[in-house]
Amino acid sequence: MTNPYDIEEIFPDDDAGPVRLPRRQSGNSPQGLAVTLLADYTLRSRARLPSAAVVALLAEAGVSHAGARTAISRLARRGVLEGSRQGRNSFYRLTEAAASYLATGGRAIASSAAGGRPWDRHWTLIAFSLPQSERTRRRALRSRLRWLGYAPLYDGLWISPRDLTGQVKAQLAQLALGAMTVFRARHVGLDTAIGRSPLDAWDTAAIAGQYEGFIRRWDPLLSRMPITGAEAVRARTEVMDTYRRLPIIDPQLPVELLPPGWLRNRAADLFGAVYDGLAQPAEDHVKAVAGRFTTGALPGVRAHIVTDLLAGLPQDQMSPGS
């Protein structure tokens, strides 16, 4: 079975599709931190930030100035950021396509943090077949399915306990080009000696370990809040950068099928307490840093909270097919 933690699949780095999000590395990569920063404060408005401000904010997270500028340049080449100039100053914002992809992931994060919704005991199955000559497209499709919380039950048959939205269907259709079938079904519970349970697509022991690690890392911070300034932005960026992997590897798997004491809700509550609790001091610091590099106002720069992520993009910013 494919490793559910194949990070190169969750964060692809290939030539398929209009947007290539940065692949996940061990630790926090400069590109990943830059994407999280812009998404946390500008996703719903796609507001522009001075490039010098992005460099300064990344520097506070331990990224060198040269590394930050390289990250911004690479994200622009990937189609994640788009630049503009005002006099001698350059500005960057998320592209429309990147914002759409990130909003899809944001809703998955927020759904998990908000407690999700009841399971109707049906599974969504996606079957596809792409030839070896379409290796790049096949990898892109697998990457997108990973990002959406799907896992392979068999080669070419991916599964999730949740239904597809119209926006997600449109994204997958662009990648599969008709070589894909989607259906919803109940598991009839055949003898496990001759068949696999849908839950076998996930390594639940490994997922539980991820939850335990997240709680160990972030629970002590609650006793130190409130924190302000660069520390607030850095902690808020890191908690998002860490937590956003959990709904991908555990896409609201049905709790009735999971081991007792499953830590999803505890981790979600902890994420919400940190992410929302640091929103105002982090927003104040981002605006203060950005204000050093521009004389104009910074409309649309606002710290998003869990309910904003759940709402997704405003209707007038949704891309066709959403």
Short mmCIF file of C-alpha atoms in Angstrom, two decimals:
data_model
loop_
_atom_site.label_atom_id
_atom_site.label_comp_id
_atom_site.label_asym_id
_atom_site.label_seq_id
_atom_site.Cartn_x
_atom_site.Cartn_y
_atom_site.Cartn_z
CA MET A 1 0.00 0.00 0.00
CA THR A 2 1.20 3.52 -0.71
CA ASN A 3 2.60 5.27 2.35
CA PRO A 4 -0.06 7.74 3.59
CA TYR A 5 2.74 10.09 4.58
CA ASP A 6 4.29 10.40 1.14
CA ILE A 7 4.84 14.14 1.49
CA GLU A 8 5.93 14.58 -2.12
CA GLU A 9 2.45 13.42 -3.14
CA ILE A 10 0.63 15.71 -0.72
CA PHE A 11 2.73 18.70 -1.82
CA PRO A 12 3.68 18.03 -5.45
CA ASP A 13 6.56 19.54 -7.36
CA ASP A 14 5.83 18.58 -10.95
CA ASP A 15 4.68 20.29 -14.11
CA ALA A 16 1.00 19.31 -14.12
CA GLY A 17 -1.65 21.90 -13.37
CA PRO A 18 -1.55 25.69 -13.10
CA VAL A 19 -0.32 25.73 -9.48
CA ARG A 20 2.57 23.80 -7.93
CA LEU A 21 2.43 24.13 -4.16
CA PRO A 22 5.77 23.63 -2.39
CA ARG A 23 6.57 20.08 -1.38
CA ARG A 24 6.70 19.44 2.33
CA GLN A 25 10.17 19.02 3.80
CA SER A 26 11.26 17.90 7.24
CA GLY A 27 10.77 21.02 9.31
CA ASN A 28 9.34 24.22 7.89
CA SER A 29 10.56 25.13 4.40
CA PRO A 30 10.85 28.82 3.41
CA GLN A 31 8.34 28.36 0.58
CA GLY A 32 5.88 26.58 2.86
CA LEU A 33 6.19 29.30 5.49
CA ALA A 34 5.68 32.03 2.88
CA VAL A 35 2.51 30.37 1.57
CA THR A 36 1.16 29.93 5.10
CA LEU A 37 1.92 33.57 5.94
CA LEU A 38 0.12 34.97 2.92
CA ALA A 39 -2.80 32.58 3.29
CA ASP A 40 -3.25 33.34 6.99
CA TYR A 41 -3.62 37.08 6.43
CA THR A 42 -4.67 37.60 2.79
CA LEU A 43 -6.40 34.47 1.47
CA ARG A 44 -9.95 35.83 1.38
CA SER A 45 -8.94 39.24 -0.01
CA ARG A 46 -5.85 38.28 -2.04
CA ALA A 47 -4.34 41.50 -0.74
CA ARG A 48 -0.88 42.49 -1.87
CA LEU A 49 2.02 42.60 0.58
CA PRO A 50 5.33 44.37 -0.02
CA SER A 51 7.94 41.80 -0.91
CA ALA A 52 10.25 43.42 1.65
CA ALA A 53 7.61 42.82 4.32
CA VAL A 54 7.35 39.13 3.40
CA VAL A 55 11.15 38.88 3.59
CA ALA A 56 11.15 40.60 7.01
CA LEU A 57 8.41 38.32 8.38
CA LEU A 58 10.20 35.22 7.14
CA ALA A 59 13.43 36.51 8.70
CA GLU A 60 11.64 36.58 12.05
CA ALA A 61 10.91 32.89 11.51
CA GLY A 62 14.61 32.16 10.98
CA VAL A 63 14.79 32.35 7.17
CA SER A 64 17.72 34.31 5.74
CA HIS A 65 16.96 37.31 3.53
CA ALA A 66 18.49 35.53 0.55
CA GLY A 67 16.47 32.39 1.30
CA ALA A 68 13.27 34.40 1.63
CA ARG A 69 13.80 36.20 -1.69
CA THR A 70 14.57 32.89 -3.39
CA ALA A 71 11.39 31.37 -1.92
CA ILE A 72 9.26 34.25 -3.23
CA SER A 73 10.82 33.99 -6.68
CA ARG A 74 10.23 30.25 -6.86
CA LEU A 75 6.63 30.60 -5.70
CA ALA A 76 6.04 33.11 -8.48
CA ARG A 77 7.46 30.67 -11.04
CA ARG A 78 5.23 27.91 -9.64
CA GLY A 79 2.12 30.04 -10.19
CA VAL A 80 1.46 30.45 -6.46
CA LEU A 81 2.29 34.16 -6.27
CA GLU A 82 1.96 37.03 -8.72
CA GLY A 83 3.95 40.23 -8.49
CA SER A 84 3.41 43.90 -9.25
CA ARG A 85 5.34 47.11 -8.83
CA GLN A 86 4.53 50.53 -7.44
CA GLY A 87 7.44 52.81 -8.19
CA ARG A 88 10.55 51.14 -6.79
CA ASN A 89 8.62 48.78 -4.54
CA SER A 90 7.49 45.28 -5.46
CA PHE A 91 4.39 43.57 -4.08
CA TYR A 92 3.16 39.98 -4.15
CA ARG A 93 -0.15 38.27 -3.63
CA LEU A 94 -1.62 34.79 -4.06
CA THR A 95 -2.76 33.98 -7.57
CA GLU A 96 -6.43 33.23 -8.08
CA ALA A 97 -5.70 29.56 -8.75
CA ALA A 98 -3.51 29.22 -5.66
CA ALA A 99 -6.14 30.91 -3.49
CA SER A 100 -8.75 28.46 -4.78
CA TYR A 101 -6.58 25.44 -3.97
CA LEU A 102 -5.64 26.79 -0.54
CA ALA A 103 -9.26 27.61 0.26
CA THR A 104 -10.17 23.98 -0.43
CA GLY A 105 -7.53 22.86 2.03
CA GLY A 106 -8.60 25.56 4.48
CA ARG A 107 -12.15 24.26 4.53
CA ALA A 108 -10.85 20.75 5.28
CA ILE A 109 -8.81 22.16 8.18
CA ALA A 110 -11.73 24.20 9.47
CA SER A 111 -14.21 21.32 9.14
CA SER A 112 -11.95 19.20 11.31
CA ALA A 113 -11.43 21.99 13.84
CA ALA A 114 -15.16 22.77 13.92
CA GLY A 115 -16.09 19.17 14.62
CA GLY A 116 -17.06 18.09 11.11
CA ARG A 117 -20.46 16.66 10.29
CA PRO A 118 -22.23 13.34 10.83
CA TRP A 119 -21.19 10.44 8.61
CA ASP A 120 -23.90 8.94 6.38
CA ARG A 121 -22.09 5.56 6.33
CA HIS A 122 -21.26 5.97 2.64
CA TRP A 123 -17.78 6.10 1.11
CA THR A 124 -16.70 8.08 -1.95
CA LEU A 125 -14.65 5.92 -4.31
CA ILE A 126 -12.59 7.31 -7.18
CA ALA A 127 -11.28 4.90 -9.81
CA PHE A 128 -8.88 6.11 -12.48
CA SER A 129 -6.56 4.66 -15.05
CA LEU A 130 -3.82 6.67 -16.69
CA PRO A 131 -1.09 5.05 -18.84
CA GLN A 132 2.62 5.20 -18.05
CA SER A 133 3.00 7.85 -20.74
CA GLU A 134 0.83 10.12 -18.55
CA ARG A 135 3.08 9.72 -15.52
CA THR A 136 3.16 13.43 -14.71
CA ARG A 137 -0.61 13.77 -14.90
CA ARG A 138 -1.11 10.62 -12.85
CA ARG A 139 1.18 11.90 -10.15
CA ALA A 140 -0.62 15.24 -10.12
CA LEU A 141 -3.98 13.48 -9.73
CA ARG A 142 -2.67 11.35 -6.86
CA SER A 143 -1.22 14.48 -5.26
CA ARG A 144 -4.56 16.28 -5.47
CA LEU A 145 -6.38 13.27 -4.01
CA ARG A 146 -3.91 13.20 -1.12
CA TRP A 147 -4.44 16.91 -0.51
CA LEU A 148 -8.21 16.28 -0.41
CA GLY A 149 -7.85 13.50 2.17
CA TYR A 150 -8.24 10.45 -0.09
CA ALA A 151 -6.14 7.30 0.32
CA PRO A 152 -5.57 4.29 -1.98
CA LEU A 153 -7.50 1.17 -0.98
CA TYR A 154 -6.10 -0.58 -4.06
CA ASP A 155 -3.94 0.67 -6.90
CA GLY A 156 -6.13 3.01 -8.92
CA LEU A 157 -9.00 2.97 -6.39
CA TRP A 158 -8.99 5.82 -3.87
CA ILE A 159 -11.44 6.28 -1.04
CA SER A 160 -12.78 8.88 1.41
CA PRO A 161 -15.67 8.92 3.89
CA ARG A 162 -16.76 12.34 2.58
CA ASP A 163 -18.53 13.47 -0.57
CA LEU A 164 -17.00 15.67 -3.27
CA THR A 165 -17.95 19.34 -3.64
CA GLY A 166 -18.55 20.92 -7.04
CA GLN A 167 -15.26 22.80 -6.86
CA VAL A 168 -13.28 19.66 -6.10
CA LYS A 169 -15.00 17.76 -8.92
CA ALA A 170 -13.96 20.48 -11.35
CA GLN A 171 -10.33 20.38 -10.16
CA LEU A 172 -10.12 16.60 -10.49
CA ALA A 173 -11.82 16.58 -13.89
CA GLN A 174 -9.12 18.91 -15.23
CA LEU A 175 -6.44 16.43 -14.18
CA ALA A 176 -8.14 13.15 -15.11
CA LEU A 177 -9.46 14.23 -18.54
CA GLY A 178 -12.27 11.68 -18.48
CA ALA A 179 -10.18 8.74 -17.21
CA MET A 180 -11.91 8.75 -13.82
CA THR A 181 -15.13 7.35 -12.31
CA VAL A 182 -16.62 8.59 -9.04
CA PHE A 183 -19.32 6.89 -7.01
CA ARG A 184 -20.73 6.73 -3.45
CA ALA A 185 -21.42 3.37 -1.83
CA ARG A 186 -21.86 1.55 1.47
CA HIS A 187 -19.43 -1.14 2.57
CA VAL A 188 -21.28 -4.46 2.85
CA GLY A 189 -18.78 -5.90 5.33
CA LEU A 190 -17.59 -9.05 3.57
CA ASP A 191 -15.39 -11.52 5.40
CA THR A 192 -12.02 -9.79 5.94
CA ALA A 193 -10.31 -12.98 4.75
CA ILE A 194 -11.43 -12.17 1.21
CA GLY A 195 -11.55 -8.39 1.26
CA ARG A 196 -10.17 -5.26 2.84
CA SER A 197 -11.99 -2.82 5.08
CA PRO A 198 -12.09 0.74 3.70
CA LEU A 199 -10.32 1.86 6.87
CA ASP A 200 -7.31 -0.26 5.84
CA ALA A 201 -6.40 2.53 3.41
CA TRP A 202 -5.15 4.52 6.43
CA ASP A 203 -2.48 3.65 9.00
CA THR A 204 -4.48 4.59 12.10
CA ALA A 205 -1.59 3.87 14.51
CA ALA A 206 0.66 6.31 12.64
CA ILE A 207 -2.11 8.94 12.54
CA ALA A 208 -2.63 8.58 16.31
CA GLY A 209 1.09 9.22 16.75
CA GLN A 210 0.81 12.41 14.73
CA TYR A 211 -2.00 13.65 16.98
CA GLU A 212 0.00 12.84 20.11
CA GLY A 213 3.02 14.73 18.77
CA PHE A 214 0.91 17.78 17.91
CA ILE A 215 -0.61 17.91 21.39
CA ARG A 216 2.79 17.53 23.09
CA ARG A 217 4.18 20.36 20.96
CA TRP A 218 1.39 22.92 21.38
CA ASP A 219 -0.39 22.27 24.67
CA PRO A 220 2.31 24.04 26.75
CA LEU A 221 1.86 27.23 24.71
CA LEU A 222 -1.65 27.79 26.07
CA SER A 223 -0.29 28.51 29.53
CA ARG A 224 1.95 31.25 28.08
CA MET A 225 -0.74 33.08 26.14
CA PRO A 226 -1.29 35.84 25.32
CA ILE A 227 1.92 36.43 23.42
CA THR A 228 2.52 39.33 21.03
CA GLY A 229 4.68 40.64 18.23
CA ALA A 230 6.91 38.41 16.14
CA GLU A 231 6.45 35.51 18.56
CA ALA A 232 2.68 35.55 17.97
CA VAL A 233 3.10 35.48 14.17
CA ARG A 234 5.75 32.79 14.34
CA ALA A 235 3.69 30.55 16.65
CA ARG A 236 0.52 31.05 14.62
CA THR A 237 2.30 30.24 11.35
CA GLU A 238 3.91 27.15 12.82
CA VAL A 239 0.71 25.80 14.39
CA MET A 240 -1.08 26.12 11.05
CA ASP A 241 1.86 24.64 9.16
CA THR A 242 1.80 21.64 11.51
CA TYR A 243 -1.93 21.15 11.98
CA ARG A 244 -2.87 21.37 8.31
CA ARG A 245 -1.30 17.96 7.70
CA LEU A 246 -3.66 16.24 10.16
CA PRO A 247 -6.94 16.65 8.22
CA ILE A 248 -5.12 15.36 5.14
CA ILE A 249 -4.01 12.13 6.78
CA ASP A 250 -7.22 11.84 8.86
CA PRO A 251 -10.02 13.26 6.66
CA GLN A 252 -12.67 12.97 9.41
CA LEU A 253 -12.48 9.19 9.40
CA PRO A 254 -15.66 7.79 10.99
CA VAL A 255 -15.04 7.84 14.74
CA GLU A 256 -17.19 4.76 15.24
CA LEU A 257 -14.60 2.78 13.25
CA LEU A 258 -11.58 4.17 15.12
CA PRO A 259 -9.82 3.03 18.33
CA PRO A 260 -11.20 4.41 21.63
CA GLY A 261 -9.73 7.72 22.79
CA TRP A 262 -9.12 9.06 19.29
CA LEU A 263 -7.41 12.45 19.71
CA ARG A 264 -8.88 14.30 16.71
CA ASN A 265 -11.22 16.52 18.74
CA ARG A 266 -8.61 17.34 21.37
CA ALA A 267 -6.08 18.31 18.69
CA ALA A 268 -8.71 20.36 16.84
CA ASP A 269 -9.68 22.24 20.00
CA LEU A 270 -6.02 22.95 20.73
CA PHE A 271 -5.43 24.21 17.20
CA GLY A 272 -8.45 26.53 17.38
CA ALA A 273 -7.39 27.91 20.76
CA VAL A 274 -3.89 28.76 19.51
CA TYR A 275 -4.76 29.88 15.98
CA ASP A 276 -7.77 32.03 16.91
CA GLY A 277 -6.28 33.16 20.22
CA LEU A 278 -3.24 34.65 18.50
CA ALA A 279 -5.17 36.21 15.61
CA GLN A 280 -5.30 39.82 16.82
CA PRO A 281 -1.74 40.23 18.11
CA ALA A 282 -0.40 38.46 15.01
CA GLU A 283 -2.46 40.68 12.69
CA ASP A 284 -1.22 43.79 14.49
CA HIS A 285 2.39 42.71 13.99
CA VAL A 286 1.97 41.79 10.31
CA LYS A 287 0.44 45.20 9.63
CA ALA A 288 3.21 46.95 11.58
CA VAL A 289 5.94 45.16 9.63
CA ALA A 290 4.21 45.73 6.27
CA GLY A 291 3.67 49.38 7.15
CA ARG A 292 7.42 49.92 7.32
CA PHE A 293 7.70 49.21 3.59
CA THR A 294 4.76 51.16 2.16
CA THR A 295 3.21 54.57 2.63
CA GLY A 296 -0.25 53.47 1.56
CA ALA A 297 -2.99 51.64 3.41
CA LEU A 298 -3.06 47.86 3.56
CA PRO A 299 -6.66 46.95 2.85
CA GLY A 300 -7.59 43.31 3.10
CA VAL A 301 -4.78 42.31 5.47
CA ARG A 302 -6.59 40.52 8.28
CA ALA A 303 -5.90 37.46 10.39
CA HIS A 304 -8.27 34.69 9.41
CA ILE A 305 -9.81 32.53 12.10
CA VAL A 306 -11.31 29.04 11.87
CA THR A 307 -14.77 30.31 10.85
CA ASP A 308 -13.21 32.29 7.98
CA LEU A 309 -11.51 29.16 6.68
CA LEU A 310 -14.79 27.28 6.89
CA ALA A 311 -16.54 29.98 4.84
CA GLY A 312 -14.00 29.69 2.01
CA LEU A 313 -13.42 32.42 -0.56
CA PRO A 314 -15.96 35.22 -1.12
CA GLN A 315 -18.26 34.41 -4.04
CA ASP A 316 -16.80 37.09 -6.28
CA GLN A 317 -13.35 35.52 -5.96
CA MET A 318 -14.34 31.95 -6.70
CA SER A 319 -12.81 30.58 -9.88
CA PRO A 320 -14.98 29.09 -12.63
CA GLY A 321 -16.21 25.60 -11.83
CA SER A 322 -16.28 26.29 -8.07
#
